[in-house]
Coordinates of C-alpha atoms and ligand atoms in Angstrom, one line a residue:
M1 CA 87.0 31.5 118.9
R2 CA 88.5 34.6 117.1
A3 CA 88.2 35.5 113.5
V4 CA 91.8 36.5 113.3
D5 CA 93.0 33.0 114.4
I6 CA 90.8 31.4 111.7
I7 CA 92.2 33.7 109.0
A8 CA 95.8 32.9 110.2
K9 CA 95.1 29.2 110.2
K10 CA 93.9 29.3 106.6
R11 CA 96.8 31.7 105.6
D12 CA 99.2 29.0 106.9
G13 CA 97.5 26.4 104.7
L14 CA 95.8 24.4 107.5
E15 CA 92.4 22.8 107.3
L16 CA 89.5 24.6 109.2
S17 CA 87.1 22.6 111.4
T18 CA 83.4 22.6 110.7
A19 CA 82.9 24.7 113.9
E20 CA 85.4 27.3 112.7
I21 CA 83.8 27.6 109.3
E22 CA 80.3 27.9 110.8
F23 CA 81.6 30.6 113.3
F24 CA 83.1 32.6 110.5
V25 CA 80.1 32.4 108.1
R26 CA 77.6 33.2 110.9
G27 CA 79.8 36.0 112.3
Y28 CA 80.1 37.7 108.9
A29 CA 76.4 37.2 108.0
E30 CA 75.3 38.7 111.3
G31 CA 77.8 41.6 111.1
H32 CA 80.1 40.7 114.0
I33 CA 83.0 40.0 111.6
P34 CA 83.8 43.1 109.5
D35 CA 84.4 43.2 105.8
Y36 CA 88.2 43.6 106.2
Q37 CA 88.5 40.3 108.1
A38 CA 86.2 38.5 105.7
A39 CA 88.2 39.9 102.7
A40 CA 91.5 38.6 104.2
W41 CA 89.9 35.2 104.8
C42 CA 88.6 35.0 101.2
M43 CA 92.1 35.8 99.9
A44 CA 93.6 33.1 102.2
V45 CA 91.1 30.6 100.8
L46 CA 91.8 31.7 97.3
L47 CA 95.6 31.3 97.8
R48 CA 95.5 28.1 100.0
G49 CA 92.4 26.3 98.7
M50 CA 90.0 24.2 100.7
S51 CA 89.4 20.5 101.1
A52 CA 86.1 19.0 99.8
R53 CA 85.0 18.6 103.4
E54 CA 85.7 22.3 104.2
T55 CA 83.9 23.4 101.0
T56 CA 80.9 21.3 101.9
D57 CA 80.8 22.8 105.4
L58 CA 81.1 26.3 103.9
T59 CA 78.3 25.6 101.5
L60 CA 75.9 24.3 104.1
A61 CA 76.8 27.1 106.5
M62 CA 75.9 29.7 103.8
A63 CA 72.7 27.8 102.7
R64 CA 71.6 27.7 106.4
S65 CA 72.2 31.5 106.8
G66 CA 68.7 32.1 105.5
K67 CA 65.6 30.2 104.6
V68 CA 65.9 26.7 103.0
L69 CA 62.9 25.8 100.8
D70 CA 61.6 22.3 101.0
L71 CA 60.0 21.4 97.6
R72 CA 59.5 17.7 98.4
A73 CA 56.0 18.5 99.5
V74 CA 55.2 19.7 96.0
A75 CA 56.6 16.7 94.1
E76 CA 59.1 13.9 94.5
W77 CA 61.2 15.5 91.8
V78 CA 61.5 19.3 91.3
L79 CA 64.3 20.0 88.8
D80 CA 66.7 23.0 88.5
K81 CA 69.5 23.8 86.2
H82 CA 72.3 26.3 86.7
S83 CA 74.7 27.7 84.2
T84 CA 78.1 29.0 85.6
G85 CA 77.7 31.9 83.3
G86 CA 78.4 32.6 79.6
V87 CA 77.6 34.8 76.6
G88 CA 74.4 34.3 74.7
D89 CA 73.3 31.6 77.1
K90 CA 69.6 31.4 76.8
T91 CA 69.4 27.7 77.8
T92 CA 67.0 28.2 80.8
L93 CA 64.4 29.9 78.6
V94 CA 64.2 26.8 76.4
V95 CA 65.0 24.0 78.8
A96 CA 62.6 24.9 81.6
P97 CA 59.4 24.6 79.5
L98 CA 60.9 21.7 77.5
V99 CA 61.5 19.6 80.6
A100 CA 58.2 20.7 82.3
S101 CA 56.3 19.8 79.2
A102 CA 57.6 16.2 79.6
G103 CA 55.9 16.0 83.0
V104 CA 58.7 16.7 85.6
P105 CA 58.3 20.0 87.5
V106 CA 60.9 22.7 87.1
G107 CA 61.3 25.3 89.9
K108 CA 64.2 27.7 89.5
M109 CA 65.5 30.8 91.0
S110 CA 67.8 32.7 88.7
G111 CA 70.2 35.6 88.8
R112 CA 70.9 38.8 86.9
G113 CA 73.9 39.4 84.6
L114 CA 77.1 40.8 85.9
G115 CA 80.0 41.9 83.8
F116 CA 80.2 40.2 80.4
S117 CA 78.0 37.3 81.4
G118 CA 74.2 37.6 81.0
G119 CA 71.5 36.6 83.5
T120 CA 68.1 34.9 83.0
I121 CA 66.2 37.4 85.1
D122 CA 67.3 40.3 82.9
K123 CA 66.3 38.3 79.8
L124 CA 62.8 37.5 81.2
E125 CA 62.2 41.1 82.2
S126 CA 62.3 42.1 78.5
I127 CA 58.9 40.4 78.2
P128 CA 56.4 43.2 79.2
G129 CA 54.5 42.3 82.4
Y130 CA 56.7 39.3 83.5
R131 CA 57.0 39.2 87.3
V132 CA 60.4 38.1 88.6
A133 CA 59.7 38.8 92.2
L134 CA 57.6 36.1 93.8
S135 CA 57.1 35.3 97.4
H136 CA 57.9 31.8 98.5
A137 CA 54.2 31.0 98.7
Q138 CA 53.6 32.3 95.1
F139 CA 56.6 30.3 93.9
I140 CA 55.3 27.1 95.4
R141 CA 51.7 27.8 94.2
Q142 CA 52.8 28.3 90.6
L143 CA 54.9 25.2 90.8
R144 CA 52.0 23.2 92.0
E145 CA 49.5 24.6 89.5
H146 CA 51.7 24.8 86.3
G147 CA 54.7 22.6 87.1
I148 CA 57.0 25.5 86.1
V149 CA 58.2 28.7 87.8
V150 CA 61.3 30.8 87.2
A151 CA 61.8 33.7 89.7
A152 CA 64.5 36.0 90.9
Q153 CA 66.5 34.7 93.8
S154 CA 64.9 36.1 97.0
A155 CA 67.1 38.0 99.4
D156 CA 66.4 35.6 102.3
L157 CA 68.0 32.6 100.4
A158 CA 71.6 32.1 101.4
P159 CA 72.1 35.8 102.5
A160 CA 75.7 35.0 103.6
D161 CA 76.6 34.2 100.0
G162 CA 75.1 37.5 98.9
K163 CA 77.4 39.3 101.3
F164 CA 80.5 37.2 100.5
Y165 CA 79.9 37.5 96.7
A166 CA 79.6 41.3 96.8
L167 CA 82.8 41.4 98.8
R168 CA 84.6 38.9 96.5
D169 CA 83.6 40.9 93.5
V170 CA 85.6 43.9 94.7
T171 CA 88.6 42.1 96.4
A172 CA 89.7 40.0 93.4
T173 CA 88.6 36.8 95.1
V174 CA 86.0 35.5 92.7
E175 CA 88.3 33.1 90.9
S176 CA 88.6 30.4 93.5
I177 CA 87.1 27.0 92.8
P178 CA 86.0 26.3 96.5
L179 CA 84.4 29.8 96.7
I180 CA 82.6 29.5 93.4
A181 CA 81.4 26.0 94.2
S182 CA 80.1 26.9 97.6
S183 CA 78.5 30.1 96.3
I184 CA 76.6 28.4 93.6
M185 CA 75.6 25.3 95.6
S186 CA 74.5 27.2 98.7
K187 CA 71.9 29.0 96.6
K188 CA 70.8 25.8 94.8
I189 CA 70.4 23.9 98.1
A190 CA 68.5 26.7 99.7
A191 CA 66.1 27.0 96.6
G192 CA 65.0 23.4 97.3
A193 CA 65.2 21.5 94.0
T194 CA 65.8 17.7 94.5
G195 CA 67.6 17.3 91.1
I196 CA 70.1 19.8 89.8
V197 CA 71.9 19.9 86.5
L198 CA 75.0 22.1 86.4
D199 CA 75.8 23.6 83.0
V200 CA 79.5 24.3 83.5
K201 CA 80.9 26.6 80.7
V202 CA 84.5 26.3 79.6
G203 CA 86.5 28.7 77.5
R204 CA 87.2 32.3 76.8
G205 CA 83.7 33.6 77.6
A206 CA 83.4 31.6 80.9
F207 CA 84.8 31.8 84.4
M208 CA 86.5 28.4 83.9
K209 CA 89.1 28.9 81.1
T210 CA 90.2 25.3 80.9
L211 CA 88.5 21.9 80.8
E212 CA 90.5 20.7 83.8
M213 CA 89.3 23.6 86.0
A214 CA 85.7 23.1 84.8
R215 CA 85.9 19.4 85.6
E216 CA 87.3 20.1 89.1
L217 CA 84.5 22.6 89.7
A218 CA 81.8 20.3 88.5
Q219 CA 83.0 17.3 90.5
L220 CA 83.2 19.4 93.6
M221 CA 79.7 20.8 93.2
I222 CA 78.3 17.3 92.5
A223 CA 79.9 16.0 95.8
I224 CA 78.5 19.0 97.8
G225 CA 75.0 18.4 96.4
Q226 CA 75.1 14.7 97.2
A227 CA 76.3 15.5 100.7
A228 CA 73.2 17.7 101.0
G229 CA 70.9 14.9 99.8
R230 CA 70.4 16.2 96.2
R231 CA 71.0 14.4 92.9
V232 CA 73.4 16.4 90.8
A233 CA 74.9 16.0 87.4
A234 CA 77.0 18.3 85.2
V235 CA 77.6 19.0 81.5
L236 CA 80.9 20.7 80.5
A237 CA 80.0 22.9 77.6
D238 CA 81.9 25.1 75.3
M239 CA 81.9 28.9 75.8
N240 CA 84.8 29.9 73.5
Q241 CA 82.2 31.4 71.2
P242 CA 78.7 32.6 72.2
L243 CA 75.9 30.0 72.3
G244 CA 73.6 30.6 69.3
Q245 CA 73.6 33.9 67.5
A246 CA 71.9 36.4 69.8
V247 CA 73.5 38.2 72.7
G248 CA 71.4 40.7 74.6
N249 CA 68.1 40.3 76.5
A250 CA 65.1 40.7 74.1
L251 CA 67.3 39.4 71.2
E252 CA 67.9 36.2 73.3
V253 CA 64.2 35.8 74.2
H254 CA 63.4 36.1 70.5
E255 CA 66.0 33.4 69.7
A256 CA 64.6 31.1 72.5
I257 CA 61.1 31.6 71.0
R258 CA 62.4 30.5 67.6
V259 CA 64.0 27.3 69.1
L260 CA 60.8 26.5 70.9
R261 CA 58.9 26.9 67.7
G262 CA 61.2 24.4 65.9
E263 CA 63.5 27.0 64.3
G264 CA 66.6 28.8 65.7
P265 CA 70.3 27.9 65.8
A266 CA 71.2 24.2 65.8
D267 CA 73.8 24.6 68.7
V268 CA 71.2 26.1 71.0
R269 CA 68.7 23.3 70.2
D270 CA 71.3 20.6 70.6
H271 CA 72.6 22.0 74.0
C272 CA 69.0 22.4 75.3
L273 CA 68.2 18.8 74.4
T274 CA 71.3 17.5 76.2
V275 CA 70.7 19.6 79.4
G276 CA 67.0 18.7 79.4
A277 CA 67.6 15.0 78.8
L278 CA 70.1 15.0 81.7
M279 CA 67.5 16.6 83.9
L280 CA 65.0 13.9 83.0
A281 CA 67.6 11.1 83.5
L282 CA 68.5 12.4 86.9
A283 CA 64.8 12.2 87.9
G284 CA 64.6 8.6 86.5
H285 CA 62.0 9.8 84.0
V286 CA 63.9 8.4 81.1
A287 CA 66.3 5.4 80.9
N288 CA 69.2 7.3 79.4
L289 CA 70.3 10.5 77.7
E290 CA 69.4 9.2 74.2
A291 CA 65.8 8.4 75.3
G292 CA 65.6 11.8 77.0
R293 CA 66.8 13.7 73.9
A294 CA 64.3 11.8 71.7
L295 CA 61.4 12.5 74.1
L296 CA 62.3 16.2 74.2
A297 CA 62.8 16.5 70.4
R298 CA 59.2 15.2 70.2
Q299 CA 58.0 17.8 72.7
L300 CA 59.5 20.5 70.5
E301 CA 58.1 19.1 67.3
S302 CA 54.6 18.6 68.7
G303 CA 54.4 22.1 70.0
A304 CA 54.0 20.8 73.7
A305 CA 57.1 22.7 74.8
W306 CA 55.9 25.9 73.2
H307 CA 52.5 25.5 74.9
T308 CA 54.2 25.1 78.3
F309 CA 56.4 28.1 77.6
V310 CA 53.3 30.3 76.9
T311 CA 51.5 28.9 80.1
W312 CA 54.6 29.6 82.2
I313 CA 55.2 33.2 80.9
T314 CA 51.6 34.2 81.1
A315 CA 51.2 32.7 84.6
Q316 CA 53.9 35.1 85.7
G317 CA 52.2 38.1 84.0
G318 CA 54.0 38.1 80.7
A319 CA 52.2 39.4 77.7
A320 CA 51.0 36.5 75.5
T321 CA 50.8 38.7 72.4
V322 CA 54.5 39.4 72.6
L323 CA 55.3 35.7 72.6
E324 CA 53.2 35.2 69.4
H325 CA 54.6 38.4 67.9
P326 CA 58.2 38.7 69.1
E327 CA 58.7 41.7 66.9
R328 CA 56.8 43.5 69.7
L329 CA 59.6 42.9 72.2
P330 CA 61.7 46.0 72.9
Q331 CA 63.4 47.2 69.6
A332 CA 66.6 49.1 69.2
A333 CA 66.6 52.3 67.2
L334 CA 70.0 51.8 65.5
I335 CA 70.7 48.6 63.6
E336 CA 74.0 48.3 61.8
P337 CA 76.1 45.5 60.4
L338 CA 79.8 45.0 61.2
P339 CA 81.6 44.1 58.0
A340 CA 84.5 41.6 57.8
P341 CA 87.9 43.4 57.4
R342 CA 89.2 40.5 55.2
A343 CA 88.2 37.2 53.5
G344 CA 89.0 33.9 55.1
Y345 CA 87.7 31.4 57.6
L346 CA 86.8 32.3 61.2
A347 CA 89.3 30.5 63.4
A348 CA 88.2 32.1 66.8
I349 CA 85.7 34.6 68.1
D350 CA 86.5 36.1 71.5
A351 CA 83.3 35.4 73.4
Q352 CA 84.4 37.6 76.3
V353 CA 84.8 40.6 73.9
I354 CA 81.4 39.9 72.4
G355 CA 79.9 39.9 75.9
Q356 CA 81.8 43.1 76.8
A357 CA 80.6 44.8 73.6
S358 CA 77.0 43.9 74.5
V359 CA 77.6 45.5 78.0
V360 CA 78.9 48.7 76.3
L361 CA 75.7 48.8 74.2
G362 CA 73.7 48.7 77.4
A363 CA 72.6 45.0 77.5
G364 CA 74.5 44.2 80.7
R365 CA 75.9 46.0 83.8
E366 CA 79.3 46.8 85.0
K367 CA 78.1 47.5 88.5
K368 CA 75.4 45.7 90.4
D369 CA 72.8 48.5 90.2
D370 CA 73.4 49.8 86.7
P371 CA 70.2 50.0 84.6
I372 CA 70.1 47.9 81.5
D373 CA 68.6 48.4 78.0
H374 CA 66.6 45.3 77.0
A375 CA 66.5 46.1 73.3
V376 CA 70.2 46.3 72.5
G377 CA 72.8 43.6 71.8
I378 CA 74.5 41.7 69.0
V379 CA 73.4 39.0 66.5
L380 CA 76.3 37.0 65.1
H381 CA 76.0 35.8 61.5
K382 CA 79.3 33.9 61.4
K383 CA 80.7 31.3 63.8
I384 CA 84.0 29.5 64.1
G385 CA 84.7 27.5 61.0
D386 CA 82.6 29.6 58.6
A387 CA 83.9 31.1 55.4
V388 CA 83.6 34.8 55.1
E389 CA 84.0 37.3 52.2
R390 CA 85.6 40.7 52.8
G391 CA 82.8 43.2 53.6
E392 CA 80.3 40.5 54.5
A393 CA 78.5 41.1 57.8
L394 CA 80.1 39.3 60.7
L395 CA 77.3 40.4 63.0
T396 CA 74.6 43.0 63.4
L397 CA 74.8 45.6 66.3
Y398 CA 71.5 46.7 67.9
A399 CA 71.9 50.0 69.8
N400 CA 70.0 53.0 71.2
H401 CA 72.9 55.4 71.4
A402 CA 75.4 56.4 68.7
D403 CA 78.3 56.8 71.1
R404 CA 77.7 53.4 72.6
L405 CA 77.5 51.9 69.1
A406 CA 80.8 53.4 68.2
A407 CA 82.5 52.2 71.4
A408 CA 81.2 48.6 70.8
R409 CA 82.4 48.7 67.2
E410 CA 85.9 49.7 68.4
L411 CA 85.9 46.9 71.0
L412 CA 84.9 44.3 68.4
R413 CA 87.8 45.1 66.0
D414 CA 90.1 42.6 67.7
A415 CA 87.5 39.9 68.5
W416 CA 88.4 37.7 65.5
Q417 CA 91.1 35.3 64.5
W418 CA 91.4 34.2 60.9
S419 CA 92.6 31.2 59.0
D420 CA 93.2 30.6 55.3
S421 CA 92.1 27.0 55.5
P422 CA 88.9 25.7 57.2
P423 CA 89.5 25.2 60.9
S424 CA 87.4 22.7 62.8
P425 CA 84.9 24.4 65.1
P426 CA 85.1 23.5 68.9
P427 CA 82.7 20.8 70.1
H428 CA 79.5 22.1 71.8
L429 CA 79.8 19.5 74.6
Y430 CA 83.0 18.2 76.2
E431 CA 81.8 15.9 78.9
I432 CA 78.9 14.7 81.1
I433 CA 79.6 13.9 84.8
P434 CA 78.9 11.3 86.0
A435 CA 79.8 9.5 82.8
E436 CA 77.3 6.7 83.3
L437 CA 74.4 9.2 82.8
A438 CA 75.8 9.9 79.3
T439 CA 75.2 6.3 78.1
Ligands
URA1 N1 78.3 32.4 90.2 C1 78.0 32.4 91.6 O1 76.8 32.3 92.0 N2 79.0 32.5 92.5 C2 80.3 32.6 92.1 O2 81.1 32.7 92.9 C3 80.6 32.6 90.7 C4 79.5 32.5 89.8

C-alpha cells in the first residue's frame, strides 16, 4: 500500500477500505507518512467527505493508536459529557458533580481552550492547587473512591488524533464533519466511559453554524459510539450568545459555584439540568428526562451537588477555602463597564466576538502554547431580548493590561445588533437525539 494512492483515491471521491484507513492512520502516527501527505489527505477528506463506515474506521484507528482505558472494572456505568466548544460554557463544572451526587460515577478527560472557545482544564486551573495531570492509576483510584474525576487528556490517549488535529489547525481542515466526529469520538472512546452525552453547540459562537450541520455531526458521533459499544446521546444547544454571563476562567468558576449553590443564571442551570438528566437517563438511572431533571434539581437544592463539588475539587488538590470564598479566586486589576451606545432591545450578541475579546484580554490562547491569565474576561449584563438604556452597562471587562483592555473594547464595538421592538430570544435547547430520550 502507498500513501499517495490512498490520497488519490479520496481525491477522486472513492470510498477507502478499512485496511487503507488503518494503514494511513498508523503510518502517520508512527512517522512513516509525512505531514505534507497527511495534509493532502485531510484536504481530500474535507472536500470529498467520508461515509459513516469510513468515519467509524477512522475513529477506531485513532482511538487504538494509543492506550484505551477500560472503566467497566470500576462501575457498570461511568459517564462522560463532551461539549463541541463554545463561549462561556462552564457546563462540566456544574454537571459533573451534579450527576455524581445522584450516584452515577463521572470520569472525564477534558481539553484546553483554543481560539475563541474555552476549555474546562484552563477553568479548573484557576482554582489554586487543582491537579489536572493525573496518571491513569490516579484517575481510576479517584473514580473508585469519590465517583468523580476530571483530568487533562493524557498524551497517550488517541495520539494519532493529537497529531492530525495540530495539522488540521494549520491547514484549514478543521471544518469537516467526518474529521471533527472522528477526532472527538476517538478521544471519548479511548477515555473509557460507557455512557457519553454530546453537547453539540449551534450558532455564531460554535463550530457548527447551522442546526442541520449540528444534527449531522451529532447523528454521526452517536453511530460511531454505538459501533464501539458505548451508549451515546446528544443535545443540540444554542451558542448564538454565550451561555450564562461569565466568559473567562476564574469568572466562569465563580459562576459555576453560584449555580451549584442555587443561584446563578437560569440558562446555565437549565442547560445543566438537561445535560445531567440525559446522562442519568442513558445509564438507566431515571425513567426519563423529566424525572432526571427533577432529581437533579433536588440535588442542587439540598446542597448534595455542592458537597460533591467540594469533595471532587479538594480530592484533586484544589483549595477548599477558595470554593467557600470565590472572591479569593484570581482577581483582575482593571474592572470597567462597556456602556451601551444607544437605547433599544438587544437583537443579537456575536458570541464569537465576545470569545475573541476574552482571548485578547488574555483568557484564552491564539496558539497552543500561549500562556493564559485566569483572572481576566467578561461578564455580560444584557442578553438577547433585554431592554437597554443608552449608557447602561452591556458588560463588564476584567483586565490586567490597559492595552489589552483597549483592544477588547474596540473589538466589542460591533458585537451587537439592535431592535426597536422586543425580539424573541433564541431557545437554549433545540433538540435531543435520540428523540425517545427526550420524553
Ligand atoms: N474538537 C475536537 O476534539 N476535534 C475537532 O476536530 C474539533 C473540535
